[in-house]
mmCIF file with all atom_site columns, C-alpha atoms in Angstrom:
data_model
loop_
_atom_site.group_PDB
_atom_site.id
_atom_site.type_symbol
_atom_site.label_atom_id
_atom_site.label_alt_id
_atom_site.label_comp_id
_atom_site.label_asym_id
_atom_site.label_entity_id
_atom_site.label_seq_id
_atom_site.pdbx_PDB_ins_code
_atom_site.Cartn_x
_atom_site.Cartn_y
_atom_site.Cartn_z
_atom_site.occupancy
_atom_site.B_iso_or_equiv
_atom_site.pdbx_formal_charge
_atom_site.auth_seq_id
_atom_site.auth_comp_id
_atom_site.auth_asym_id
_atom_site.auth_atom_id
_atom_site.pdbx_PDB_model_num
ATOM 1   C CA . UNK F 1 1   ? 101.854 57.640 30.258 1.00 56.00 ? 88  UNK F CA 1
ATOM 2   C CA . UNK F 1 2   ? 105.296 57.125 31.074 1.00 60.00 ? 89  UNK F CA 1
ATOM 3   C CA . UNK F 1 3   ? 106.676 58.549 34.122 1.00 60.00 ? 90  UNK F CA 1
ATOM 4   C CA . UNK F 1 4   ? 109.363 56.987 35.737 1.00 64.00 ? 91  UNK F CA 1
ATOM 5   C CA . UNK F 1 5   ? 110.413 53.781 35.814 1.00 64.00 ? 92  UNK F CA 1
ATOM 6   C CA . UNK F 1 6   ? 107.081 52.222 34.522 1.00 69.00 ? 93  UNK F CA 1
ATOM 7   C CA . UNK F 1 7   ? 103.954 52.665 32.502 1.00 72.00 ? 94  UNK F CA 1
ATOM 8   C CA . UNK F 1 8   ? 100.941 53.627 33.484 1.00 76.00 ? 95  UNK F CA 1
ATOM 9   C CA . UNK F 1 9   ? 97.403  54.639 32.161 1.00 78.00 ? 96  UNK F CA 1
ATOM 10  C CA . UNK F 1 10  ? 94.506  57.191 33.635 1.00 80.00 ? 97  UNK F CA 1
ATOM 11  C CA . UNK F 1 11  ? 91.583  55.460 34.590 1.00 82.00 ? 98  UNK F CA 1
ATOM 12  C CA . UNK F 1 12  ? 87.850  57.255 35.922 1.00 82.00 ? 99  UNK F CA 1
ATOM 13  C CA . UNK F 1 13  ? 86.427  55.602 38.847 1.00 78.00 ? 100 UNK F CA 1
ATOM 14  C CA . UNK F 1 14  ? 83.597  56.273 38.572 1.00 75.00 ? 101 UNK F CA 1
ATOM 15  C CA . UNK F 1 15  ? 82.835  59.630 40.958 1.00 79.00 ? 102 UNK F CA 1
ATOM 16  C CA . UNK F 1 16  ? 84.993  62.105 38.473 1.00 79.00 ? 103 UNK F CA 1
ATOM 17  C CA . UNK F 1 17  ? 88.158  61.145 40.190 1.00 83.00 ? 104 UNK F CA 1
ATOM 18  C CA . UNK F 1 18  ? 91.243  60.178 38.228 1.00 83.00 ? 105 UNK F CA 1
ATOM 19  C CA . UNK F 1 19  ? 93.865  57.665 39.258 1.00 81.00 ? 106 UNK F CA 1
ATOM 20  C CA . UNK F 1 20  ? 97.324  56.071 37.395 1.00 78.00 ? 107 UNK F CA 1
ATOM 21  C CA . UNK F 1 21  ? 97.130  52.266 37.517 1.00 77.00 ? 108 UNK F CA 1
ATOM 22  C CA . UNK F 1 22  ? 99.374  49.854 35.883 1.00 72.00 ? 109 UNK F CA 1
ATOM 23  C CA . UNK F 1 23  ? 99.413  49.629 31.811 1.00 64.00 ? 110 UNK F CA 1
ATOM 24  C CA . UNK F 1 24  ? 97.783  46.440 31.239 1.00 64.00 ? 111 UNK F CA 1
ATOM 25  C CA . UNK F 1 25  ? 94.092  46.157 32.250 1.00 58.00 ? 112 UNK F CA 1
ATOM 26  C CA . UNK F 1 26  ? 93.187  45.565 35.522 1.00 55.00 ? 113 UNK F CA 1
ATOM 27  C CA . UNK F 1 27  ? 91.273  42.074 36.059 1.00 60.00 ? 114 UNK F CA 1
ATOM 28  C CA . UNK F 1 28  ? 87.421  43.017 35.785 1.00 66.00 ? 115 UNK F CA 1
ATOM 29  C CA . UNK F 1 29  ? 85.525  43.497 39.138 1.00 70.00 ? 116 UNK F CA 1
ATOM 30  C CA . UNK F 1 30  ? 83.349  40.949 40.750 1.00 75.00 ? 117 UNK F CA 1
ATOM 31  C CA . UNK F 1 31  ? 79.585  40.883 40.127 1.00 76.00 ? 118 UNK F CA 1
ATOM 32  C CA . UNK F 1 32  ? 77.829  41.533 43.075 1.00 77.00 ? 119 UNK F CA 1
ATOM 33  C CA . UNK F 1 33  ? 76.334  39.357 44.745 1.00 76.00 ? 120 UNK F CA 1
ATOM 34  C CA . UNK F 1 34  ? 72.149  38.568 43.922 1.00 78.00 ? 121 UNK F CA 1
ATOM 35  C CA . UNK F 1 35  ? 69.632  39.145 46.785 1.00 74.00 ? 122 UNK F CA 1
ATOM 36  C CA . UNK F 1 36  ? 68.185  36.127 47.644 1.00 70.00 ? 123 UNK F CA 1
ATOM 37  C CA . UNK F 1 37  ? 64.432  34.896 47.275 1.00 72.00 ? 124 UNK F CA 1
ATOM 38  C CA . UNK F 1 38  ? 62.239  37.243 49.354 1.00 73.00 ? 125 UNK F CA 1
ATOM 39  C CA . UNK F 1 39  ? 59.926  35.021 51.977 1.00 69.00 ? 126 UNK F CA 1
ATOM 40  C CA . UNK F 1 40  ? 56.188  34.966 50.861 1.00 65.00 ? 127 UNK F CA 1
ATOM 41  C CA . UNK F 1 41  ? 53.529  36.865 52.953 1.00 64.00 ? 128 UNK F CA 1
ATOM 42  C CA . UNK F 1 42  ? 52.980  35.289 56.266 1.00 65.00 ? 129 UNK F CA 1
ATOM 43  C CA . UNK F 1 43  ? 49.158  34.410 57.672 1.00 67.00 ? 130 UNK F CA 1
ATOM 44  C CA . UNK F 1 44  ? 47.867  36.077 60.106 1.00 67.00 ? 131 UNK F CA 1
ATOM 45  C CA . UNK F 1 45  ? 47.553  39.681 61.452 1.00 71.00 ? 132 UNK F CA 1
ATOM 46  C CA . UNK F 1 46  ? 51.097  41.892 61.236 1.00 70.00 ? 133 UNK F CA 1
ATOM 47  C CA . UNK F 1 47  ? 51.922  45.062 63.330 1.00 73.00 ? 134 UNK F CA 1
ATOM 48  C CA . UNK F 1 48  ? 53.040  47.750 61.319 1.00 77.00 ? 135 UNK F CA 1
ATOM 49  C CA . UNK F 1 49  ? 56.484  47.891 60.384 1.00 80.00 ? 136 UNK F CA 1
ATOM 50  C CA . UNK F 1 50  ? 58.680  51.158 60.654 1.00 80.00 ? 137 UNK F CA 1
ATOM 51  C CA . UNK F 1 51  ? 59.719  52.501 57.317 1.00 79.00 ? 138 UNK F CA 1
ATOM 52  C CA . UNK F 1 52  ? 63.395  50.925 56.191 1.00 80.00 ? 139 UNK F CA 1
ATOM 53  C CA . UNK F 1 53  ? 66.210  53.526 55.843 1.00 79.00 ? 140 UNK F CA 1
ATOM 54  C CA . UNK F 1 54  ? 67.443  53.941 52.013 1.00 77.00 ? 141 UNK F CA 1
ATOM 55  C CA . UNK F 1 55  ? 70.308  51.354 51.138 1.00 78.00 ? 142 UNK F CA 1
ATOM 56  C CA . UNK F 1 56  ? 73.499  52.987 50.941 1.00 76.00 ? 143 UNK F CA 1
ATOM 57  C CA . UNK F 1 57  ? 74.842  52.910 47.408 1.00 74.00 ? 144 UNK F CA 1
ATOM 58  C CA . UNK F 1 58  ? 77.775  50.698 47.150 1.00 71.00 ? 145 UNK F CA 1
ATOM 59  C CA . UNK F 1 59  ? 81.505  52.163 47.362 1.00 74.00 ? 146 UNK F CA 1
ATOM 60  C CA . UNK F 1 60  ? 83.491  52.678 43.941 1.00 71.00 ? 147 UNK F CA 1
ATOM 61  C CA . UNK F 1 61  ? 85.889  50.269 43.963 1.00 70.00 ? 148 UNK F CA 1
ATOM 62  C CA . UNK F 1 62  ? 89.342  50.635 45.309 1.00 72.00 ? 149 UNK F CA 1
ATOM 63  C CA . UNK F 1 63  ? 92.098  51.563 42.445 1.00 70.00 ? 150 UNK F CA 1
ATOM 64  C CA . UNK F 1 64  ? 93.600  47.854 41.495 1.00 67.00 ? 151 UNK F CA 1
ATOM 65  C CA . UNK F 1 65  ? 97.403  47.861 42.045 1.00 63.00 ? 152 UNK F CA 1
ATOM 66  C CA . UNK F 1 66  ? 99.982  47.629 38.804 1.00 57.00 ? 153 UNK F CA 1
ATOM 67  C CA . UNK F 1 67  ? 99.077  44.206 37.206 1.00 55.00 ? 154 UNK F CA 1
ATOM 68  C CA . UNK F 1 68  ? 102.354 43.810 35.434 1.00 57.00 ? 155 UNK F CA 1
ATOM 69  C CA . UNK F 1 69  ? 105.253 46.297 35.885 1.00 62.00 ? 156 UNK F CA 1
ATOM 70  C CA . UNK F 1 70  ? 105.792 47.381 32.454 1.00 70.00 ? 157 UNK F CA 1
ATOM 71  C CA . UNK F 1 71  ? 109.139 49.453 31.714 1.00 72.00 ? 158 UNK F CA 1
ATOM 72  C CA . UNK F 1 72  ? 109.040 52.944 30.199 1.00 72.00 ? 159 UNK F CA 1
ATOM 73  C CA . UNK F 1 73  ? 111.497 53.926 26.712 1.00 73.00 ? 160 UNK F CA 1
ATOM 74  C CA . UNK F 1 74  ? 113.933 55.461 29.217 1.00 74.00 ? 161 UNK F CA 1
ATOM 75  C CA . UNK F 1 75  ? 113.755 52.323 31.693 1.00 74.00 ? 162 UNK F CA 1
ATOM 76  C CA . UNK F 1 76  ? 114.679 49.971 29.180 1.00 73.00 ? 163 UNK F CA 1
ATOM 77  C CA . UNK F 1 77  ? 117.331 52.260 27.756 1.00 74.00 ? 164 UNK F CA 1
ATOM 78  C CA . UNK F 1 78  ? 118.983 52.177 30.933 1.00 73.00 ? 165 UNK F CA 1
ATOM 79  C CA . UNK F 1 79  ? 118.690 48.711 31.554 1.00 72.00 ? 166 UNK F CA 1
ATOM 80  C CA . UNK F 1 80  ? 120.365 47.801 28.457 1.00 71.00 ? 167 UNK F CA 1
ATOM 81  C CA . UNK F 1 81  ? 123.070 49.899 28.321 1.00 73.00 ? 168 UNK F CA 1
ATOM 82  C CA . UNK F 1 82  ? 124.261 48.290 32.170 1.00 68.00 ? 169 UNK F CA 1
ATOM 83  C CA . UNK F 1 83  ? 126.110 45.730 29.640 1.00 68.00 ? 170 UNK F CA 1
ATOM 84  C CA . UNK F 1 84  ? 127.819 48.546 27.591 1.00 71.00 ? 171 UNK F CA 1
ATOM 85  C CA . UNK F 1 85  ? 130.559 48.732 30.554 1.00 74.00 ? 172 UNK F CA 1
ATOM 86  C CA . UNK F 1 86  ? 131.232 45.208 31.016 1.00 73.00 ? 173 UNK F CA 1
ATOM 87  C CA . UNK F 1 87  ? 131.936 44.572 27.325 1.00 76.00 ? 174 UNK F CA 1
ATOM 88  C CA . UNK F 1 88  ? 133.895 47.060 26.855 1.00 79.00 ? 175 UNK F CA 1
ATOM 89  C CA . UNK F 1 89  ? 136.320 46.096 30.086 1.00 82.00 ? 176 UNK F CA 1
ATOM 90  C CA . UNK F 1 90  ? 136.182 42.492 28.655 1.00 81.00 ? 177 UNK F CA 1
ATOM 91  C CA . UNK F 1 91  ? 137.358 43.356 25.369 1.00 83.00 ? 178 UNK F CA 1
ATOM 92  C CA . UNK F 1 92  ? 140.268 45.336 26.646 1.00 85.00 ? 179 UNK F CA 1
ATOM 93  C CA . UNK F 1 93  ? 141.228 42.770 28.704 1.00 86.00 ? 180 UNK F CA 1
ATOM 94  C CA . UNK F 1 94  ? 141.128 40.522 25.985 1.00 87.00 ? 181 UNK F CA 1
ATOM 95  C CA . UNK F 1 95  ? 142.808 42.697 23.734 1.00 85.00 ? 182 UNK F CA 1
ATOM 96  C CA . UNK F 1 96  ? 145.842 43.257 26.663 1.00 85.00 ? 183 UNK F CA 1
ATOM 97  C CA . UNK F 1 97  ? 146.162 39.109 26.636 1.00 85.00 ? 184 UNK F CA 1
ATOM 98  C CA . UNK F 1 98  ? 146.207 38.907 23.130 1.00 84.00 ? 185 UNK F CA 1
ATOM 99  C CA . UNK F 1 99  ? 149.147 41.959 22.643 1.00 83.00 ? 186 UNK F CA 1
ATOM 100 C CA . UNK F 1 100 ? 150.994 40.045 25.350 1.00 82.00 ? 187 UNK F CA 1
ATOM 101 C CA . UNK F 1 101 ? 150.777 37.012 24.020 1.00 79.00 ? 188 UNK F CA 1
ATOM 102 C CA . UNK F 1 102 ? 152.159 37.781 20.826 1.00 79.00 ? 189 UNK F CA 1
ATOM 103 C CA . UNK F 1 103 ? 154.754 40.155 22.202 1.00 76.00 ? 190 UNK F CA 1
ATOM 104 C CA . UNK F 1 104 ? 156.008 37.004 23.677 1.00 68.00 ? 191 UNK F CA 1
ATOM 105 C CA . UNK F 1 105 ? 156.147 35.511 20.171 1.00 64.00 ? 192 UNK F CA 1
ATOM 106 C CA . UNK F 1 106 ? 157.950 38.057 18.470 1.00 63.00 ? 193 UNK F CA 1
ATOM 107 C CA . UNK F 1 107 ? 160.574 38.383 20.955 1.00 61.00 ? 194 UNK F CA 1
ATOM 108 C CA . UNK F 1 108 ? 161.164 34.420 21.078 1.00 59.00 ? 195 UNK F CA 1
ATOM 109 C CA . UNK F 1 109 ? 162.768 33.141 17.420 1.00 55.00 ? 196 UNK F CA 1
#
């Protein structure tokens, strides 16, 4: 998609939301992290335990800012005609010290 200065891409995250992020891929996520070993069962007598609330399901991750700023068609055609000016002023400054120059000739035998 480009819109602007740069490109960008759609990308899902996950919950049926839709987000621009920069053209190249985004670096993958992180694993998440294992659970560790769970202790063994203890001796003795236990008192009941009260009933664990559910584990909250973990977040989608947050969309990953523009990796590499990639220009658009129209960025780039901008950017390269900035020279267009500055030639052109250079050659007609060269050309004026050149027509001078051999003005100076031609009037001088």
């Amino acid at each position: 998609v480009d819109i602007g200065t740069y490109r960008y891409r759609l990308a899902a995250n996950g919950n049926g939301q839709w987000s621009l992020v920069g053209a190249k891929a985004p670096p993958a996520p992180k694993p998440a992290p294992q659970p560790g070993p769970q202790p063994g069962p203890q001796p003795g007598p236990q008192p009941p335990q009260p009933p664990q609330p559910p584990q909250r399901q973990p977040e989608a991750p947050a969309p990953q800012p523009p990796a590499g700023r990639e220009l658009s068609a129209a960025a780039n055609a901008a950017v390269n005609t900035g020279g267009v000016g500055l030639a052109s002023t250079l050659w007609y400054a060269e050309s004026n010290a050149l027509s001078k120059r051999l003005g100076e000739l031609r009037l001088n035998p």
